Amino acid sequence: DAEITQSPRHKITETGRQVTLACHQTWNHNNMFWYRQDLGHGLRLIHYSYGVQDTNKGEVSDGYSVSRSNTEDLPLTLESAASSQTSVYFCASQRDTGELFFGEGSRLTVL
Amino acid sequence: AQSVTQPDIHITVSEGASLELRCNYSYGATPYLFWYVQSPGQGLQLLLKYFSGDTLVQGIKGFEAEFKRSQSSFNLRKPSVHWSDAAEYFCAVGEMTGFQKLVFGTGTRLLVSP
């Protein structure tokens, strides 16, 4: 079955370190998204991509970057991790009819 | 820009009772509307969606939602709640002009009492 996987599922890092969260989908969807989930804020969009070599900023993109070199992967990089980036991160890919399919999340703790 | 309001942060319902979760959206044209459910430690799962046509849509797990354009609402309902329905529920809105990013509400946590 097609799926979307995130790794690592849990990560603890220190302030100032670079962190990359991986996202891989096997549906061949063009559209992929990264959200962060925080109590009281729901899901907020970080970055998104509508296809290979396309990336766009979401509402909370500061401190994050993404790259899209193939259809299957959209890695999220925190260039210099900050405590404010402690969160649960969700990757999603979008079907042609608009629905998002989510990974199981990556819990990041920045100490 | 689109926005979604879920006015209830928490709701407690007795098992077997009916449920209604509120969702109001702000968008100038006809939107795509979705309800997702998230169990603890899990990703979000699609419950149902509205694109066009019949304003009452049926989803999985016995849920339904009604699109009311005049009220800018898309409330989620279930006639009889089961303990396994305890989870967090998110409403989301997307633009119909192409396949666009979704905007999510802040969620409603459903607690089910015995």
PDB file of C-alpha atoms in Angstrom:
ATOM      1  CA  ASP A   1       0.000   0.000   0.000  1.00  0.00           C
ATOM      2  CA  ALA A   2       1.105   3.538  -0.694  1.00  0.00           C
ATOM      3  CA  GLU A   3       2.074   5.513   2.364  1.00  0.00           C
ATOM      4  CA  ILE A   4       3.823   8.512   3.836  1.00  0.00           C
ATOM      5  CA  THR A   5       6.586   8.047   6.378  1.00  0.00           C
ATOM      6  CA  GLN A   6       8.437  10.470   8.609  1.00  0.00           C
ATOM      7  CA  SER A   7      11.765  10.017  10.348  1.00  0.00           C
ATOM      8  CA  PRO A   8      12.902  10.269  12.988  1.00  0.00           C
ATOM      9  CA  ARG A   9       9.737   9.899  15.058  1.00  0.00           C
ATOM     10  CA  HIS A  10      11.458  11.432  18.075  1.00  0.00           C
ATOM     11  CA  LYS A  11      14.481  13.710  18.193  1.00  0.00           C
ATOM     12  CA  ILE A  12      16.211  15.601  20.983  1.00  0.00           C
ATOM     13  CA  THR A  13      18.744  18.206  19.971  1.00  0.00           C
ATOM     14  CA  GLU A  14      20.529  21.233  21.358  1.00  0.00           C
ATOM     15  CA  THR A  15      20.041  24.874  20.566  1.00  0.00           C
ATOM     16  CA  GLY A  16      22.011  25.949  17.518  1.00  0.00           C
ATOM     17  CA  ARG A  17      22.314  22.542  15.898  1.00  0.00           C
ATOM     18  CA  GLN A  18      21.048  21.767  12.412  1.00  0.00           C
ATOM     19  CA  VAL A  19      18.255  19.236  12.245  1.00  0.00           C
ATOM     20  CA  THR A  20      16.653  17.563   9.256  1.00  0.00           C
ATOM     21  CA  LEU A  21      13.309  15.791   9.386  1.00  0.00           C
ATOM     22  CA  ALA A  22      12.640  13.393   6.539  1.00  0.00           C
ATOM     23  CA  CYS A  23       9.350  12.863   4.755  1.00  0.00           C
ATOM     24  CA  HIS A  24       8.815  10.214   2.084  1.00  0.00           C
ATOM     25  CA  GLN A  25       5.602   9.380   0.207  1.00  0.00           C
ATOM     26  CA  THR A  26       4.924   6.615  -2.266  1.00  0.00           C
ATOM     27  CA  TRP A  27       1.702   7.961  -3.815  1.00  0.00           C
ATOM     28  CA  ASN A  28       3.532  10.037  -6.421  1.00  0.00           C
ATOM     29  CA  HIS A  29       1.641  13.139  -5.266  1.00  0.00           C
ATOM     30  CA  ASN A  30       2.942  16.457  -6.536  1.00  0.00           C
ATOM     31  CA  ASN A  31       1.822  18.515  -3.529  1.00  0.00           C
ATOM     32  CA  MET A  32       3.533  18.071  -0.169  1.00  0.00           C
ATOM     33  CA  PHE A  33       3.335  20.096   3.034  1.00  0.00           C
ATOM     34  CA  TRP A  34       4.986  20.516   6.403  1.00  0.00           C
ATOM     35  CA  TYR A  35       2.934  21.593   9.408  1.00  0.00           C
ATOM     36  CA  ARG A  36       3.806  22.054  13.039  1.00  0.00           C
ATOM     37  CA  GLN A  37       1.337  21.313  15.801  1.00  0.00           C
ATOM     38  CA  ASP A  38       1.379  23.175  19.080  1.00  0.00           C
ATOM     39  CA  LEU A  39      -1.159  23.302  21.887  1.00  0.00           C
ATOM     40  CA  GLY A  40      -3.646  26.063  21.295  1.00  0.00           C
ATOM     41  CA  HIS A  41      -2.493  26.712  17.747  1.00  0.00           C
ATOM     42  CA  GLY A  42      -3.672  23.654  15.865  1.00  0.00           C
ATOM     43  CA  LEU A  43      -1.650  22.975  12.728  1.00  0.00           C
ATOM     44  CA  ARG A  44       0.328  25.792  11.194  1.00  0.00           C
ATOM     45  CA  LEU A  45       1.843  25.585   7.742  1.00  0.00           C
ATOM     46  CA  ILE A  46       5.626  25.854   7.547  1.00  0.00           C
ATOM     47  CA  HIS A  47       6.502  25.156   3.910  1.00  0.00           C
ATOM     48  CA  TYR A  48       4.918  23.479   0.952  1.00  0.00           C
ATOM     49  CA  SER A  49       5.776  22.258  -2.521  1.00  0.00           C
ATOM     50  CA  TYR A  50       3.688  21.777  -5.654  1.00  0.00           C
ATOM     51  CA  GLY A  51       6.292  19.712  -7.450  1.00  0.00           C
ATOM     52  CA  VAL A  52       9.964  19.049  -8.060  1.00  0.00           C
ATOM     53  CA  GLN A  53      12.093  22.165  -7.580  1.00  0.00           C
ATOM     54  CA  ASP A  54       9.086  24.114  -6.285  1.00  0.00           C
ATOM     55  CA  THR A  55       9.031  25.325  -2.668  1.00  0.00           C
ATOM     56  CA  ASN A  56       6.911  27.969  -0.950  1.00  0.00           C
ATOM     57  CA  LYS A  57       6.806  29.589   2.467  1.00  0.00           C
ATOM     58  CA  GLY A  58       3.888  29.067   4.782  1.00  0.00           C
ATOM     59  CA  GLU A  59       2.754  31.189   7.714  1.00  0.00           C
ATOM     60  CA  VAL A  60       5.551  30.119  10.110  1.00  0.00           C
ATOM     61  CA  SER A  61       8.541  29.572   7.799  1.00  0.00           C
ATOM     62  CA  ASP A  62      11.207  31.564   9.671  1.00  0.00           C
ATOM     63  CA  GLY A  63      14.070  29.277  10.713  1.00  0.00           C
ATOM     64  CA  TYR A  64      13.012  26.448   8.404  1.00  0.00           C
ATOM     65  CA  SER A  65      13.854  25.407   4.857  1.00  0.00           C
ATOM     66  CA  VAL A  66      12.804  22.643   2.488  1.00  0.00           C
ATOM     67  CA  SER A  67      14.054  21.249  -0.783  1.00  0.00           C
ATOM     68  CA  ARG A  68      12.301  19.130  -3.399  1.00  0.00           C
ATOM     69  CA  SER A  69      14.689  17.216  -5.633  1.00  0.00           C
ATOM     70  CA  ASN A  70      12.274  14.398  -6.446  1.00  0.00           C
ATOM     71  CA  THR A  71       8.552  13.693  -6.164  1.00  0.00           C
ATOM     72  CA  GLU A  72       8.780  11.347  -3.192  1.00  0.00           C
ATOM     73  CA  ASP A  73      10.709  13.416  -0.635  1.00  0.00           C
ATOM     74  CA  LEU A  74      10.346  16.770   1.110  1.00  0.00           C
ATOM     75  CA  PRO A  75      12.934  17.076   3.901  1.00  0.00           C
ATOM     76  CA  LEU A  76      12.494  19.880   6.438  1.00  0.00           C
ATOM     77  CA  THR A  77      15.665  21.501   7.780  1.00  0.00           C
ATOM     78  CA  LEU A  78      16.058  23.636  10.866  1.00  0.00           C
ATOM     79  CA  GLU A  79      19.266  25.519  10.157  1.00  0.00           C
ATOM     80  CA  SER A  80      19.938  26.492  13.785  1.00  0.00           C
ATOM     81  CA  ALA A  81      17.455  24.926  16.160  1.00  0.00           C
ATOM     82  CA  ALA A  82      15.807  27.151  18.766  1.00  0.00           C
ATOM     83  CA  SER A  83      13.751  26.206  21.814  1.00  0.00           C
ATOM     84  CA  SER A  84      10.726  27.817  20.159  1.00  0.00           C
ATOM     85  CA  GLN A  85      10.930  25.088  17.519  1.00  0.00           C
ATOM     86  CA  THR A  86      10.142  22.364  20.031  1.00  0.00           C
ATOM     87  CA  SER A  87       6.986  20.925  18.525  1.00  0.00           C
ATOM     88  CA  VAL A  88       5.400  18.020  16.714  1.00  0.00           C
ATOM     89  CA  TYR A  89       5.950  18.183  12.979  1.00  0.00           C
ATOM     90  CA  PHE A  90       3.628  16.626  10.421  1.00  0.00           C
ATOM     91  CA  CYS A  91       4.300  16.013   6.790  1.00  0.00           C
ATOM     92  CA  ALA A  92       1.415  15.551   4.379  1.00  0.00           C
ATOM     93  CA  SER A  93       0.925  14.864   0.701  1.00  0.00           C
ATOM     94  CA  GLN A  94      -2.143  15.912  -1.255  1.00  0.00           C
ATOM     95  CA  ARG A  95      -4.298  13.844  -3.528  1.00  0.00           C
ATOM     96  CA  ASP A  96      -5.590  15.369  -6.791  1.00  0.00           C
ATOM     97  CA  THR A  97      -9.017  15.760  -5.160  1.00  0.00           C
ATOM     98  CA  GLY A  98      -7.604  17.929  -2.363  1.00  0.00           C
ATOM     99  CA  GLU A  99      -7.400  15.577   0.617  1.00  0.00           C
ATOM    100  CA  LEU A 100      -4.236  15.542   2.661  1.00  0.00           C
ATOM    101  CA  PHE A 101      -2.648  12.318   3.843  1.00  0.00           C
ATOM    102  CA  PHE A 102      -0.516  12.736   6.939  1.00  0.00           C
ATOM    103  CA  GLY A 103       2.516  11.003   8.321  1.00  0.00           C
ATOM    104  CA  GLU A 104       2.567   9.948  11.952  1.00  0.00           C
ATOM    105  CA  GLY A 105       4.560  12.957  13.060  1.00  0.00           C
ATOM    106  CA  SER A 106       8.038  13.764  14.327  1.00  0.00           C
ATOM    107  CA  ARG A 107       8.347  15.017  17.889  1.00  0.00           C
ATOM    108  CA  LEU A 108      11.283  17.428  18.183  1.00  0.00           C
ATOM    109  CA  THR A 109      12.662  18.701  21.478  1.00  0.00           C
ATOM    110  CA  VAL A 110      15.240  21.486  21.426  1.00  0.00           C
ATOM    111  CA  LEU A 111      17.129  21.874  24.716  1.00  0.00           C
TER     112      LEU A 111
ATOM    113  CA  ALA B   1      -7.241  34.693   3.196  1.00  0.00           C
ATOM    114  CA  GLN B   2      -9.107  31.713   4.546  1.00  0.00           C
ATOM    115  CA  SER B   3      -9.553  31.131   8.252  1.00  0.00           C
ATOM    116  CA  VAL B   4     -11.261  28.496  10.368  1.00  0.00           C
ATOM    117  CA  THR B   5     -12.749  28.855  13.840  1.00  0.00           C
ATOM    118  CA  GLN B   6     -13.529  25.960  16.115  1.00  0.00           C
ATOM    119  CA  PRO B   7     -15.065  27.709  19.113  1.00  0.00           C
ATOM    120  CA  ASP B   8     -15.018  24.734  21.478  1.00  0.00           C
ATOM    121  CA  ILE B   9     -11.619  23.726  22.824  1.00  0.00           C
ATOM    122  CA  HIS B  10     -12.997  20.772  24.799  1.00  0.00           C
ATOM    123  CA  ILE B  11     -16.302  18.935  24.688  1.00  0.00           C
ATOM    124  CA  THR B  12     -17.414  16.117  26.959  1.00  0.00           C
ATOM    125  CA  VAL B  13     -20.185  13.798  25.794  1.00  0.00           C
ATOM    126  CA  SER B  14     -21.659  10.742  27.447  1.00  0.00           C
ATOM    127  CA  GLU B  15     -21.263   7.487  25.585  1.00  0.00           C
ATOM    128  CA  GLY B  16     -24.340   6.905  23.446  1.00  0.00           C
ATOM    129  CA  ALA B  17     -25.270  10.579  23.319  1.00  0.00           C
ATOM    130  CA  SER B  18     -25.269  12.653  20.164  1.00  0.00           C
ATOM    131  CA  LEU B  19     -22.394  14.916  19.198  1.00  0.00           C
ATOM    132  CA  GLU B  20     -22.043  18.156  17.294  1.00  0.00           C
ATOM    133  CA  LEU B  21     -18.699  19.892  16.800  1.00  0.00           C
ATOM    134  CA  ARG B  22     -18.800  23.404  15.445  1.00  0.00           C
ATOM    135  CA  CYS B  23     -16.733  24.825  12.620  1.00  0.00           C
ATOM    136  CA  ASN B  24     -17.011  28.270  11.059  1.00  0.00           C
ATOM    137  CA  TYR B  25     -14.903  29.379   8.149  1.00  0.00           C
ATOM    138  CA  SER B  26     -14.067  32.623   6.448  1.00  0.00           C
ATOM    139  CA  TYR B  27     -13.585  32.545   2.713  1.00  0.00           C
ATOM    140  CA  GLY B  28     -14.927  34.659  -0.132  1.00  0.00           C
ATOM    141  CA  ALA B  29     -15.864  31.884  -2.528  1.00  0.00           C
ATOM    142  CA  THR B  30     -17.072  28.315  -2.160  1.00  0.00           C
ATOM    143  CA  PRO B  31     -14.438  26.410  -0.271  1.00  0.00           C
ATOM    144  CA  TYR B  32     -13.320  22.850   0.020  1.00  0.00           C
ATOM    145  CA  LEU B  33     -14.103  21.735   3.595  1.00  0.00           C
ATOM    146  CA  PHE B  34     -12.692  18.843   5.562  1.00  0.00           C
ATOM    147  CA  TRP B  35     -12.891  17.214   8.956  1.00  0.00           C
ATOM    148  CA  TYR B  36      -9.929  15.279  10.292  1.00  0.00           C
ATOM    149  CA  VAL B  37      -9.537  13.226  13.462  1.00  0.00           C
ATOM    150  CA  GLN B  38      -6.349  12.727  15.442  1.00  0.00           C
ATOM    151  CA  SER B  39      -5.945  10.005  18.038  1.00  0.00           C
ATOM    152  CA  PRO B  40      -3.184  10.483  20.647  1.00  0.00           C
ATOM    153  CA  GLY B  41       0.288  10.060  19.170  1.00  0.00           C
ATOM    154  CA  GLN B  42      -1.065   9.626  15.672  1.00  0.00           C
ATOM    155  CA  GLY B  43      -1.283  11.613  12.493  1.00  0.00           C
ATOM    156  CA  LEU B  44      -4.510  13.080  11.179  1.00  0.00           C
ATOM    157  CA  GLN B  45      -7.059  10.899   9.420  1.00  0.00           C
ATOM    158  CA  LEU B  46      -9.662  12.235   7.016  1.00  0.00           C
ATOM    159  CA  LEU B  47     -13.234  11.795   8.272  1.00  0.00           C
ATOM    160  CA  LEU B  48     -15.104  13.480   5.443  1.00  0.00           C
ATOM    161  CA  LYS B  49     -14.953  16.248   2.871  1.00  0.00           C
ATOM    162  CA  TYR B  50     -17.233  18.660   1.055  1.00  0.00           C
ATOM    163  CA  PHE B  51     -16.475  19.895  -2.440  1.00  0.00           C
ATOM    164  CA  SER B  52     -19.859  20.580  -4.010  1.00  0.00           C
ATOM    165  CA  GLY B  53     -23.341  19.130  -4.430  1.00  0.00           C
ATOM    166  CA  ASP B  54     -25.301  17.689  -1.538  1.00  0.00           C
ATOM    167  CA  THR B  55     -24.646  19.826   1.514  1.00  0.00           C
ATOM    168  CA  LEU B  56     -24.954  16.865   3.890  1.00  0.00           C
ATOM    169  CA  VAL B  57     -21.915  14.638   3.542  1.00  0.00           C
ATOM    170  CA  GLN B  58     -21.309  11.254   5.071  1.00  0.00           C
ATOM    171  CA  GLY B  59     -17.957  10.130   6.315  1.00  0.00           C
ATOM    172  CA  ILE B  60     -16.269   7.235   7.985  1.00  0.00           C
ATOM    173  CA  LYS B  61     -17.031   5.931  11.482  1.00  0.00           C
ATOM    174  CA  GLY B  62     -20.655   7.114  11.311  1.00  0.00           C
ATOM    175  CA  PHE B  63     -19.855  10.835  11.124  1.00  0.00           C
ATOM    176  CA  GLU B  64     -21.635  13.364   8.952  1.00  0.00           C
ATOM    177  CA  ALA B  65     -21.307  17.089   8.376  1.00  0.00           C
ATOM    178  CA  GLU B  66     -23.553  19.748   6.915  1.00  0.00           C
ATOM    179  CA  PHE B  67     -22.356  22.681   4.843  1.00  0.00           C
ATOM    180  CA  LYS B  68     -24.415  25.812   5.477  1.00  0.00           C
ATOM    181  CA  ARG B  69     -23.307  28.613   3.190  1.00  0.00           C
ATOM    182  CA  SER B  70     -25.522  31.226   4.857  1.00  0.00           C
ATOM    183  CA  GLN B  71     -23.862  30.554   8.213  1.00  0.00           C
ATOM    184  CA  SER B  72     -20.360  29.829   6.883  1.00  0.00           C
ATOM    185  CA  SER B  73     -20.461  26.645   8.899  1.00  0.00           C
ATOM    186  CA  PHE B  74     -19.525  23.023   8.468  1.00  0.00           C
ATOM    187  CA  ASN B  75     -20.512  21.303  11.697  1.00  0.00           C
ATOM    188  CA  LEU B  76     -19.646  17.681  12.385  1.00  0.00           C
ATOM    189  CA  ARG B  77     -22.265  15.369  13.879  1.00  0.00           C
ATOM    190  CA  LYS B  78     -22.635  11.834  15.103  1.00  0.00           C
ATOM    191  CA  PRO B  79     -25.919  10.410  16.446  1.00  0.00           C
ATOM    192  CA  SER B  80     -24.376   8.100  19.054  1.00  0.00           C
ATOM    193  CA  VAL B  81     -20.856   8.524  20.372  1.00  0.00           C
ATOM    194  CA  HIS B  82     -18.635   5.564  21.238  1.00  0.00           C
ATOM    195  CA  TRP B  83     -15.769   5.649  23.727  1.00  0.00           C
ATOM    196  CA  SER B  84     -13.365   5.099  20.818  1.00  0.00           C
ATOM    197  CA  ASP B  85     -14.406   8.462  19.355  1.00  0.00           C
ATOM    198  CA  ALA B  86     -12.427  10.281  22.046  1.00  0.00           C
ATOM    199  CA  ALA B  87      -9.816  12.209  20.050  1.00  0.00           C
ATOM    200  CA  GLU B  88      -9.047  15.641  18.694  1.00  0.00           C
ATOM    201  CA  TYR B  89     -11.022  16.876  15.718  1.00  0.00           C
ATOM    202  CA  PHE B  90      -9.850  19.435  13.205  1.00  0.00           C
ATOM    203  CA  CYS B  91     -11.826  21.339  10.627  1.00  0.00           C
ATOM    204  CA  ALA B  92      -9.960  22.598   7.563  1.00  0.00           C
ATOM    205  CA  VAL B  93     -10.728  24.815   4.584  1.00  0.00           C
ATOM    206  CA  GLY B  94      -9.075  24.959   1.169  1.00  0.00           C
ATOM    207  CA  GLU B  95      -9.569  27.009  -1.953  1.00  0.00           C
ATOM    208  CA  MET B  96     -11.507  25.545  -4.856  1.00  0.00           C
ATOM    209  CA  THR B  97      -9.323  27.374  -7.394  1.00  0.00           C
ATOM    210  CA  GLY B  98      -6.807  24.616  -7.872  1.00  0.00           C
ATOM    211  CA  PHE B  99      -5.177  22.307  -5.399  1.00  0.00           C
ATOM    212  CA  GLN B 100      -4.128  24.590  -2.631  1.00  0.00           C
ATOM    213  CA  LYS B 101      -2.888  24.451   0.912  1.00  0.00           C
ATOM    214  CA  LEU B 102      -5.404  23.814   3.654  1.00  0.00           C
ATOM    215  CA  VAL B 103      -5.931  26.057   6.655  1.00  0.00           C
ATOM    216  CA  PHE B 104      -6.782  24.250   9.873  1.00  0.00           C
ATOM    217  CA  GLY B 105      -8.757  25.254  12.925  1.00  0.00           C
ATOM    218  CA  THR B 106      -7.231  24.947  16.386  1.00  0.00           C
ATOM    219  CA  GLY B 107      -9.082  21.712  17.072  1.00  0.00           C
ATOM    220  CA  THR B 108     -11.705  20.430  19.505  1.00  0.00           C
ATOM    221  CA  ARG B 109     -10.794  17.719  21.976  1.00  0.00           C
ATOM    222  CA  LEU B 110     -13.644  15.274  22.518  1.00  0.00           C
ATOM    223  CA  LEU B 111     -13.866  13.444  25.821  1.00  0.00           C
ATOM    224  CA  VAL B 112     -16.345  10.591  26.175  1.00  0.00           C
ATOM    225  CA  SER B 113     -17.681   9.797  29.631  1.00  0.00           C
ATOM    226  CA  PRO B 114     -19.086   6.370  30.586  1.00  0.00           C
TER     227      PRO B 114
END
